[in-house]
CSV table of N, CA, C and O in Angstrom, one decimal:
chain,number,residue,atom,x,y,z
A,511,MET,N,0.8,-1.2,0.0
A,511,MET,CA,0.0,0.0,0.0
A,511,MET,C,0.9,1.3,0.0
A,511,MET,O,0.5,2.2,-0.7
A,512,ILE,N,2.0,1.2,0.8
A,512,ILE,CA,2.9,2.4,0.8
A,512,ILE,C,3.5,2.6,-0.6
A,512,ILE,O,3.5,3.7,-1.1
A,513,ARG,N,3.8,1.5,-1.3
A,513,ARG,CA,4.4,1.6,-2.6
A,513,ARG,C,3.4,2.2,-3.6
A,513,ARG,O,3.8,3.0,-4.5
A,514,ASP,N,2.1,1.9,-3.4
A,514,ASP,CA,1.1,2.5,-4.3
A,514,ASP,C,1.0,4.0,-4.1
A,514,ASP,O,0.9,4.8,-5.1
A,515,HIS,N,1.2,4.5,-2.9
A,515,HIS,CA,1.2,5.9,-2.7
A,515,HIS,C,2.4,6.6,-3.3
A,515,HIS,O,2.4,7.7,-3.9
A,516,LEU,N,3.6,5.9,-3.1
A,516,LEU,CA,4.8,6.5,-3.7
A,516,LEU,C,4.7,6.5,-5.3
A,516,LEU,O,5.2,7.4,-5.9
A,517,ASP,N,4.2,5.4,-5.8
A,517,ASP,CA,4.0,5.3,-7.3
A,517,ASP,C,3.1,6.4,-7.8
A,517,ASP,O,3.4,7.0,-8.8
A,518,GLY,N,2.0,6.6,-7.0
A,518,GLY,CA,1.1,7.7,-7.4
A,518,GLY,C,1.7,9.0,-7.4
A,518,GLY,O,1.5,9.9,-8.3
A,519,LEU,N,2.5,9.3,-6.4
A,519,LEU,CA,3.2,10.6,-6.3
A,519,LEU,C,4.2,10.7,-7.4
A,519,LEU,O,4.2,11.8,-8.1
A,520,LYS,N,5.0,9.7,-7.7
A,520,LYS,CA,5.9,9.7,-8.8
A,520,LYS,C,5.3,9.9,-10.1
A,520,LYS,O,5.7,10.7,-11.0
A,521,SER,N,4.2,9.2,-10.4
A,521,SER,CA,3.5,9.3,-11.7
A,521,SER,C,2.9,10.7,-11.9
A,521,SER,O,2.7,11.2,-13.0
A,522,GLY,N,2.5,11.4,-10.8
A,522,GLY,CA,2.0,12.7,-10.8
A,522,GLY,C,3.0,13.8,-11.2
A,522,GLY,O,2.7,14.9,-11.5
A,523,PHE,N,4.3,13.4,-11.0
A,523,PHE,CA,5.4,14.3,-11.3
A,523,PHE,C,6.4,13.6,-12.1
A,523,PHE,O,7.4,13.0,-11.6
A,524,PRO,N,6.2,13.5,-13.4
A,524,PRO,CA,7.1,12.8,-14.3
A,524,PRO,C,8.6,13.3,-14.3
A,524,PRO,O,9.5,12.6,-14.8
A,525,ASP,N,8.8,14.5,-13.7
A,525,ASP,CA,10.2,15.0,-13.6
A,525,ASP,C,10.9,14.4,-12.4
A,525,ASP,O,12.1,14.7,-12.2
A,526,CYS,N,10.3,13.5,-11.7
A,526,CYS,CA,11.0,12.8,-10.6
A,526,CYS,C,11.5,11.5,-11.0
A,526,CYS,O,10.8,10.7,-11.7
A,527,TYR,N,12.7,11.2,-10.7
A,527,TYR,CA,13.3,9.9,-11.0
A,527,TYR,C,13.1,8.9,-9.9
A,527,TYR,O,12.9,7.7,-10.2
A,528,ILE,N,13.2,9.4,-8.7
A,528,ILE,CA,13.1,8.5,-7.5
A,528,ILE,C,12.2,9.1,-6.5
A,528,ILE,O,12.4,10.3,-6.2
A,529,VAL,N,11.4,8.4,-5.9
A,529,VAL,CA,10.6,8.8,-4.7
A,529,VAL,C,10.7,7.7,-3.7
A,529,VAL,O,10.5,6.5,-4.0
A,530,MET,N,11.2,8.1,-2.5
A,530,MET,CA,11.4,7.0,-1.4
A,530,MET,C,10.7,7.5,-0.1
A,530,MET,O,10.5,8.6,0.1
A,531,LEU,N,10.4,6.5,0.7
A,531,LEU,CA,9.9,6.7,2.0
A,531,LEU,C,11.1,6.2,2.9
A,531,LEU,O,11.6,5.1,2.7
A,532,ALA,N,11.5,7.0,3.9
A,532,ALA,CA,12.6,6.7,4.7
A,532,ALA,C,12.3,6.9,6.2
A,532,ALA,O,11.5,7.8,6.5
A,533,ASP,N,12.9,6.1,7.0
A,533,ASP,CA,12.8,6.3,8.5
A,533,ASP,C,14.1,7.0,8.8
A,533,ASP,O,15.2,6.4,8.8
A,534,ILE,N,14.0,8.3,9.1
A,534,ILE,CA,15.2,9.1,9.3
A,534,ILE,C,15.8,8.9,10.7
A,534,ILE,O,16.9,9.4,10.9
A,535,SER,N,15.1,8.2,11.5
A,535,SER,CA,15.6,8.0,12.9
A,535,SER,C,16.6,6.9,12.8
A,535,SER,O,17.5,6.8,13.7
A,536,SER,N,16.5,6.0,11.8
A,536,SER,CA,17.4,4.9,11.7
A,536,SER,C,18.2,4.9,10.4
A,536,SER,O,18.8,3.9,10.0
A,537,ASP,N,18.1,6.0,9.6
A,537,ASP,CA,18.8,6.1,8.3
A,537,ASP,C,18.4,4.9,7.4
A,537,ASP,O,19.3,4.3,6.7
A,538,THR,N,17.1,4.6,7.3
A,538,THR,CA,16.7,3.4,6.5
A,538,THR,C,15.7,3.8,5.5
A,538,THR,O,14.7,4.4,5.8
A,539,VAL,N,16.0,3.4,4.2
A,539,VAL,CA,15.0,3.5,3.1
A,539,VAL,C,14.0,2.4,3.3
A,539,VAL,O,14.4,1.2,3.3
A,540,LEU,N,12.7,2.7,3.4
A,540,LEU,CA,11.7,1.7,3.7
A,540,LEU,C,11.0,1.2,2.4
A,540,LEU,O,10.7,0.1,2.3
A,541,CYS,N,10.9,2.1,1.4
A,541,CYS,CA,10.2,1.8,0.2
A,541,CYS,C,10.6,2.7,-0.9
A,541,CYS,O,10.9,3.9,-0.6
A,542,VAL,N,10.7,2.2,-2.2
A,542,VAL,CA,11.2,3.1,-3.3
A,542,VAL,C,10.3,2.9,-4.5
A,542,VAL,O,9.8,1.8,-4.8
A,543,SER,N,10.1,4.0,-5.2
A,543,SER,CA,9.4,4.0,-6.5
A,543,SER,C,10.4,4.7,-7.4
A,543,SER,O,10.8,5.9,-7.2
A,544,GLU,N,10.8,4.0,-8.4
A,544,GLU,CA,11.8,4.6,-9.4
A,544,GLU,C,11.7,4.0,-10.8
A,544,GLU,O,11.2,2.8,-10.9
A,545,ALA,N,12.1,4.7,-11.7
A,545,ALA,CA,12.0,4.3,-13.1
A,545,ALA,C,13.1,3.2,-13.4
A,545,ALA,O,12.8,2.2,-14.0
A,546,GLU,N,14.3,3.4,-12.9
A,546,GLU,CA,15.4,2.4,-13.1
A,546,GLU,C,15.9,2.1,-11.7
A,546,GLU,O,16.1,3.0,-10.9
A,547,GLN,N,16.2,0.8,-11.5
A,547,GLN,CA,16.7,0.4,-10.2
A,547,GLN,C,18.0,1.0,-9.9
A,547,GLN,O,19.0,1.0,-10.7
A,548,SER,N,18.1,1.6,-8.7
A,548,SER,CA,19.4,2.2,-8.2
A,548,SER,C,20.1,1.2,-7.3
A,548,SER,O,19.5,0.3,-6.7
A,549,LEU,N,21.4,1.4,-7.2
A,549,LEU,CA,22.1,0.6,-6.2
A,549,LEU,C,21.7,1.0,-4.8
A,549,LEU,O,21.4,2.1,-4.5
A,550,GLN,N,21.7,0.0,-3.9
A,550,GLN,CA,21.4,0.2,-2.5
A,550,GLN,C,22.3,1.3,-1.9
A,550,GLN,O,21.8,2.1,-1.1
A,551,GLU,N,23.5,1.3,-2.3
A,551,GLU,CA,24.5,2.3,-1.8
A,551,GLU,C,24.0,3.7,-2.2
A,551,GLU,O,24.2,4.7,-1.4
A,552,THR,N,23.5,3.9,-3.4
A,552,THR,CA,23.0,5.2,-3.8
A,552,THR,C,21.8,5.6,-3.0
A,552,THR,O,21.7,6.8,-2.5
A,553,LEU,N,20.9,4.7,-2.8
A,553,LEU,CA,19.7,5.0,-2.0
A,553,LEU,C,20.1,5.4,-0.5
A,553,LEU,O,19.6,6.3,0.1
A,554,ASP,N,21.0,4.6,0.0
A,554,ASP,CA,21.5,4.9,1.4
A,554,ASP,C,22.2,6.3,1.4
A,554,ASP,O,22.0,7.0,2.4
A,555,ALA,N,22.9,6.7,0.4
A,555,ALA,CA,23.6,8.0,0.4
A,555,ALA,C,22.5,9.1,0.4
A,555,ALA,O,22.7,10.1,1.1
A,556,TYR,N,21.4,8.9,-0.4
A,556,TYR,CA,20.4,9.9,-0.4
A,556,TYR,C,19.8,10.0,1.0
A,556,TYR,O,19.5,11.1,1.5
A,557,CYS,N,19.5,8.9,1.6
A,557,CYS,CA,19.0,8.8,3.0
A,557,CYS,C,19.9,9.5,4.0
A,557,CYS,O,19.4,10.3,4.8
A,558,CYS,N,21.1,9.3,3.9
A,558,CYS,CA,22.1,9.9,4.8
A,558,CYS,C,22.1,11.4,4.7
A,558,CYS,O,22.1,12.1,5.7
A,559,LEU,N,22.1,11.9,3.4
A,559,LEU,CA,22.1,13.3,3.2
A,559,LEU,C,20.8,13.9,3.7
A,559,LEU,O,20.8,15.0,4.4
A,560,ALA,N,19.6,13.2,3.5
A,560,ALA,CA,18.4,13.7,4.0
A,560,ALA,C,18.4,13.8,5.5
A,560,ALA,O,17.9,14.8,6.1
A,561,VAL,N,18.9,12.8,6.2
A,561,VAL,CA,19.0,12.9,7.7
A,561,VAL,C,19.8,14.1,8.1
A,561,VAL,O,19.4,14.8,9.0
A,562,GLU,N,21.0,14.3,7.5
A,562,GLU,CA,21.8,15.5,7.8
A,562,GLU,C,21.1,16.8,7.6
A,562,GLU,O,21.1,17.7,8.4
A,563,MET,N,20.4,16.9,6.5
A,563,MET,CA,19.7,18.1,6.1
A,563,MET,C,18.5,18.4,7.0
A,563,MET,O,18.3,19.5,7.6
A,564,LEU,N,17.7,17.4,7.2
A,564,LEU,CA,16.4,17.5,8.0
A,564,LEU,C,16.7,17.7,9.5
A,564,LEU,O,15.9,18.3,10.2
A,565,ASN,N,17.8,17.1,10.0
A,565,ASN,CA,18.1,17.2,11.4
A,565,ASN,C,19.0,18.4,11.7
A,565,ASN,O,19.4,18.5,12.8
A,566,GLY,N,19.3,19.2,10.7
A,566,GLY,CA,20.0,20.4,11.0
A,566,GLY,C,21.5,20.3,11.1
A,566,GLY,O,22.2,21.2,11.5
A,567,LYS,N,22.1,19.1,10.8
A,567,LYS,CA,23.5,18.9,11.0
A,567,LYS,C,24.3,19.7,10.0
A,567,LYS,O,25.5,20.0,10.3
A,568,THR,N,23.8,19.9,8.8
A,568,THR,CA,24.5,20.7,7.8
A,568,THR,C,23.8,22.0,7.6
A,568,THR,O,24.1,22.7,6.7
A,569,GLY,N,22.9,22.4,8.5
A,569,GLY,CA,22.1,23.6,8.3
A,569,GLY,C,23.0,24.9,8.3
A,569,GLY,O,22.6,25.9,7.7
A,570,GLY,N,24.2,24.9,8.9
A,570,GLY,CA,25.0,26.0,8.9
A,570,GLY,C,25.5,26.4,7.5
A,570,GLY,O,25.9,27.6,7.3
A,571,VAL,N,25.4,25.5,6.6
A,571,VAL,CA,25.8,25.8,5.2
A,571,VAL,C,24.8,26.8,4.6
A,571,VAL,O,25.2,27.6,3.8
A,572,ILE,N,23.6,26.6,4.9
A,572,ILE,CA,22.5,27.5,4.2
A,572,ILE,C,21.8,28.4,5.2
A,572,ILE,O,21.0,29.2,4.8
A,573,ALA,N,22.1,28.3,6.5
A,573,ALA,CA,21.5,29.1,7.5
A,573,ALA,C,22.5,29.9,8.2
A,573,ALA,O,23.7,29.5,8.2
A,574,PRO,N,22.1,31.0,8.9
A,574,PRO,CA,23.1,31.7,9.7
A,574,PRO,C,23.7,30.8,10.7
A,574,PRO,O,23.0,30.0,11.3
A,575,PRO,N,25.0,30.9,10.9
A,575,PRO,CA,25.7,30.1,11.9
A,575,PRO,C,25.2,30.4,13.3
A,575,PRO,O,24.9,31.6,13.6
A,576,GLY,N,25.1,29.4,14.1
A,576,GLY,CA,24.7,29.6,15.5
A,576,GLY,C,25.1,28.4,16.3
A,576,GLY,O,25.5,27.4,15.7
A,577,PRO,N,25.0,28.5,17.6
A,577,PRO,CA,25.4,27.5,18.4
A,577,PRO,C,24.6,26.2,18.3
A,577,PRO,O,25.0,25.1,18.6
A,578,GLU,N,23.3,26.4,18.0
A,578,GLU,CA,22.4,25.3,18.0
A,578,GLU,C,21.7,25.1,16.6
A,578,GLU,O,21.2,26.1,16.1
A,579,LYS,N,21.9,24.0,16.0
A,579,LYS,CA,21.2,23.7,14.7
A,579,LYS,C,19.9,23.1,15.1
A,579,LYS,O,19.7,22.3,16.0
A,580,SER,N,18.8,23.4,14.3
A,580,SER,CA,17.5,22.8,14.6
A,580,SER,C,17.0,22.0,13.4
A,580,SER,O,17.4,22.2,12.3
A,581,ALA,N,16.1,21.2,13.7
A,581,ALA,CA,15.5,20.3,12.7
A,581,ALA,C,14.6,21.1,11.8
A,581,ALA,O,14.1,22.2,12.2
A,582,THR,N,14.4,20.7,10.6
A,582,THR,CA,13.5,21.3,9.7
A,582,THR,C,12.6,20.3,9.0
A,582,THR,O,12.9,19.1,9.1
A,583,ASP,N,11.5,20.7,8.4
A,583,ASP,CA,10.6,19.8,7.8
A,583,ASP,C,10.8,19.7,6.3
A,583,ASP,O,10.1,18.9,5.6
A,584,LEU,N,11.7,20.5,5.7
A,584,LEU,CA,11.9,20.5,4.3
A,584,LEU,C,13.3,20.9,4.0
A,584,LEU,O,13.8,21.9,4.6
A,585,ALA,N,13.9,20.2,3.0
A,585,ALA,CA,15.2,20.6,2.6
A,585,ALA,C,15.3,20.3,1.0
A,585,ALA,O,14.7,19.3,0.5
A,586,VAL,N,15.9,21.3,0.3
A,586,VAL,CA,16.1,21.2,-1.1
A,586,VAL,C,17.6,21.3,-1.4
A,586,VAL,O,18.2,22.3,-1.0
A,587,VAL,N,18.1,20.3,-2.1
A,587,VAL,CA,19.5,20.3,-2.5
A,587,VAL,C,19.6,20.3,-4.0
A,587,VAL,O,19.1,19.4,-4.7
A,588,LEU,N,20.4,21.2,-4.5
A,588,LEU,CA,20.7,21.3,-6.0
A,588,LEU,C,22.0,20.6,-6.2
A,588,LEU,O,23.0,21.1,-5.6
A,589,ALA,N,22.1,19.5,-6.9
A,589,ALA,CA,23.3,18.8,-7.1
A,589,ALA,C,23.3,18.2,-8.5
A,589,ALA,O,22.3,18.3,-9.3
A,590,SER,N,24.4,17.6,-8.9
A,590,SER,CA,24.6,17.0,-10.2
A,590,SER,C,23.6,15.9,-10.5
A,590,SER,O,23.2,15.8,-11.7
A,591,PRO,N,23.1,15.0,-9.6
A,591,PRO,CA,22.1,14.1,-10.0
A,591,PRO,C,20.8,14.7,-10.3
A,591,PRO,O,19.9,14.1,-10.9
A,592,GLY,N,20.6,15.9,-9.8
A,592,GLY,CA,19.3,16.5,-9.9
A,592,GLY,C,18.9,17.3,-8.6
A,592,GLY,O,19.7,17.4,-7.7
A,593,THR,N,17.7,17.8,-8.6
A,593,THR,CA,17.2,18.4,-7.4
A,593,THR,C,16.7,17.4,-6.4
A,593,THR,O,15.9,16.5,-6.8
A,594,MET,N,17.3,17.4,-5.2
A,594,MET,CA,16.8,16.5,-4.2
A,594,MET,C,15.9,17.2,-3.2
A,594,MET,O,16.3,18.3,-2.8
A,595,ILE,N,14.8,16.6,-3.0
A,595,ILE,CA,13.8,17.2,-2.1
A,595,ILE,C,13.5,16.3,-1.0
A,595,ILE,O,13.1,15.1,-1.3
A,596,PHE,N,13.6,16.7,0.2
A,596,PHE,CA,13.4,15.9,1.4
A,596,PHE,C,12.3,16.5,2.2
A,596,PHE,O,12.4,17.7,2.7
A,597,VAL,N,11.2,15.8,2.4
A,597,VAL,CA,10.0,16.3,3.1
A,597,VAL,C,9.7,15.5,4.3
A,597,VAL,O,9.4,14.3,4.2
A,598,ARG,N,9.8,16.0,5.5
A,598,ARG,CA,9.5,15.3,6.7
A,598,ARG,C,8.0,15.2,6.9
A,598,ARG,O,7.3,16.2,6.7
A,599,SER,N,7.5,14.1,7.4
A,599,SER,CA,6.1,13.9,7.7
A,599,SER,C,5.6,14.9,8.8
A,599,SER,O,6.3,15.0,9.8
A,600,PRO,N,4.5,15.5,8.6
A,600,PRO,CA,3.9,16.3,9.6
A,600,PRO,C,3.4,15.6,10.8
A,600,PRO,O,3.3,16.1,11.9
A,601,SER,N,3.1,14.3,10.7
A,601,SER,CA,2.6,13.5,11.8
A,601,SER,C,3.6,12.6,12.5
A,601,SER,O,3.4,12.2,13.6
A,602,ASP,N,4.6,12.1,11.7
A,602,ASP,CA,5.6,11.2,12.3
A,602,ASP,C,6.9,11.8,11.9
A,602,ASP,O,7.4,11.6,10.8
A,603,LYS,N,7.6,12.5,12.8
A,603,LYS,CA,8.8,13.2,12.5
A,603,LYS,C,10.0,12.3,12.2
A,603,LYS,O,11.0,12.7,11.8
A,604,ASN,N,9.8,11.0,12.3
A,604,ASN,CA,10.8,10.0,11.9
A,604,ASN,C,10.7,9.6,10.5
A,604,ASN,O,11.6,8.8,10.0
A,605,GLU,N,9.6,9.9,9.8
A,605,GLU,CA,9.4,9.5,8.4
A,605,GLU,C,9.6,10.7,7.5
A,605,GLU,O,9.2,11.8,7.8
A,606,ALA,N,10.1,10.4,6.3
A,606,ALA,CA,10.2,11.5,5.3
A,606,ALA,C,10.1,10.9,3.9
A,606,ALA,O,10.5,9.7,3.7
A,607,ILE,N,9.7,11.7,3.0
A,607,ILE,CA,9.7,11.4,1.6
A,607,ILE,C,11.0,12.0,1.0
A,607,ILE,O,11.2,13.2,1.2
A,608,LEU,N,11.8,11.2,0.3
A,608,LEU,CA,13.0,11.7,-0.3
A,608,LEU,C,12.8,11.6,-1.8
A,608,LEU,O,12.3,10.5,-2.3
A,609,SER,N,13.2,12.5,-2.6
A,609,SER,CA,13.1,12.4,-4.0
A,609,SER,C,14.3,13.0,-4.7
A,609,SER,O,14.9,13.9,-4.2
A,610,VAL,N,14.5,12.5,-5.9
A,610,VAL,CA,15.5,13.1,-6.9
A,610,VAL,C,14.7,13.4,-8.1
A,610,VAL,O,14.1,12.5,-8.7
A,611,CYS,N,14.8,14.7,-8.6
A,611,CYS,CA,14.0,15.1,-9.7
A,611,CYS,C,14.9,16.0,-10.6
A,611,CYS,O,16.0,16.4,-10.2
A,612,ASN,N,14.4,16.3,-11.8
A,612,ASN,CA,15.1,17.2,-12.7
A,612,ASN,C,14.7,18.6,-12.3
A,612,ASN,O,13.8,18.9,-11.6
A,613,CYS,N,15.4,19.6,-12.9
A,613,CYS,CA,15.2,21.0,-12.5
A,613,CYS,C,13.9,21.6,-13.1
A,613,CYS,O,13.5,22.7,-12.7
A,614,LYS,N,13.2,20.8,-13.9
A,614,LYS,CA,11.9,21.3,-14.4
A,614,LYS,C,10.7,21.1,-13.4
A,614,LYS,O,9.6,21.6,-13.7
A,615,LEU,N,11.0,20.4,-12.4
A,615,LEU,CA,9.9,20.1,-11.4
A,615,LEU,C,9.3,21.3,-10.8
A,615,LEU,O,10.0,22.3,-10.4
A,616,ASP,N,8.0,21.3,-10.6
A,616,ASP,CA,7.3,22.4,-9.9
A,616,ASP,C,7.4,22.0,-8.4
A,616,ASP,O,6.7,21.2,-7.9
A,617,THR,N,8.5,22.6,-7.8
A,617,THR,CA,8.8,22.2,-6.4
A,617,THR,C,7.7,22.4,-5.4
A,617,THR,O,7.4,21.6,-4.6
A,618,ASP,N,7.1,23.6,-5.5
A,618,ASP,CA,6.0,23.9,-4.6
A,618,ASP,C,4.8,22.8,-4.6
A,618,ASP,O,4.3,22.3,-3.6
A,619,ALA,N,4.4,22.5,-5.9
A,619,ALA,CA,3.4,21.5,-6.1
A,619,ALA,C,3.8,20.1,-5.6
A,619,ALA,O,3.0,19.4,-4.9
A,620,PHE,N,5.1,19.8,-5.8
A,620,PHE,CA,5.6,18.5,-5.4
A,620,PHE,C,5.6,18.4,-3.8
A,620,PHE,O,5.2,17.4,-3.3
A,621,VAL,N,6.1,19.4,-3.2
A,621,VAL,CA,6.1,19.4,-1.7
A,621,VAL,C,4.8,19.3,-1.1
A,621,VAL,O,4.5,18.5,-0.2
A,622,ALA,N,3.8,20.0,-1.7
A,622,ALA,CA,2.4,19.9,-1.2
A,622,ALA,C,1.9,18.5,-1.4
A,622,ALA,O,1.2,17.9,-0.5
A,623,ALA,N,2.1,17.9,-2.5
A,623,ALA,CA,1.7,16.6,-2.8
A,623,ALA,C,2.4,15.5,-1.9
A,623,ALA,O,1.7,14.6,-1.4
A,624,ALA,N,3.6,15.7,-1.7
A,624,ALA,CA,4.4,14.8,-0.8
A,624,ALA,C,3.9,14.9,0.6
A,624,ALA,O,3.7,13.8,1.3
A,625,ARG,N,3.6,16.1,1.1
A,625,ARG,CA,3.0,16.2,2.5
A,625,ARG,C,1.6,15.5,2.5
A,625,ARG,O,1.3,14.8,3.5
A,626,ALA,N,0.8,15.6,1.5
A,626,ALA,CA,-0.5,15.0,1.5
A,626,ALA,C,-0.3,13.5,1.5
A,626,ALA,O,-1.1,12.8,2.2
A,627,VAL,N,0.6,13.0,0.8
A,627,VAL,CA,0.9,11.5,0.8
A,627,VAL,C,1.3,11.0,2.1
A,627,VAL,O,0.9,10.0,2.6
A,628,LEU,N,2.2,11.8,2.8
A,628,LEU,CA,2.7,11.4,4.1
A,628,LEU,C,1.5,11.4,5.1
A,628,LEU,O,1.4,10.5,6.0
A,629,VAL,N,0.6,12.3,5.0
A,629,VAL,CA,-0.6,12.4,5.9
A,629,VAL,C,-1.5,11.1,5.6
A,629,VAL,O,-1.9,10.5,6.6
A,630,LYS,N,-1.7,10.8,4.4
A,630,LYS,CA,-2.5,9.6,4.0
A,630,LYS,C,-1.9,8.4,4.6
A,630,LYS,O,-2.6,7.5,5.1
A,631,MET,N,-0.6,8.2,4.4
A,631,MET,CA,0.1,7.0,4.9
A,631,MET,C,0.1,6.9,6.4
A,631,MET,O,0.0,5.9,7.0
A,632,ALA,N,0.1,8.1,7.1
A,632,ALA,CA,0.0,8.0,8.6
A,632,ALA,C,-1.3,7.6,9.1
A,632,ALA,O,-1.4,6.9,10.1
A,633,VAL,N,-2.4,7.9,8.4
A,633,VAL,CA,-3.7,7.5,8.7
A,633,VAL,C,-3.8,6.0,8.6
A,633,VAL,O,-4.5,5.3,9.3
A,634,LEU,N,-3.1,5.4,7.6
A,634,LEU,CA,-3.2,3.9,7.3
A,634,LEU,C,-2.5,3.1,8.4
A,634,LEU,O,-2.7,1.9,8.5
A,635,GLU,N,-1.5,3.7,9.1
A,635,GLU,CA,-0.7,3.0,10.0
A,635,GLU,C,-1.4,2.6,11.3
A,635,GLU,O,-2.3,3.1,11.7
């Protein structure tokens, strides 16, 4: 059922290559929807980066430096594989949707859709 939600999100945004659900408390990719199968090491690397970004460990790179880094619910990274978007669940702070998309993606629409999917999945649990 989770895979169906991820597949639906991905199909609604053809500019996305990969959409994943991750448990960011344990750095674990739980489910993946992708056009071409990625190596597990690649998925793990996306998850690791999402954990760092969402938990504020690298926040000093894009935020004013300060003694305390704080967690965030959204991170967008522009890199060579594409735009990476990490959206933390509003209901379960340990879950997040991670995605890799091309630069043509409507980021605002995708983030809203990802949050809606996370809410739907939380109701099913």
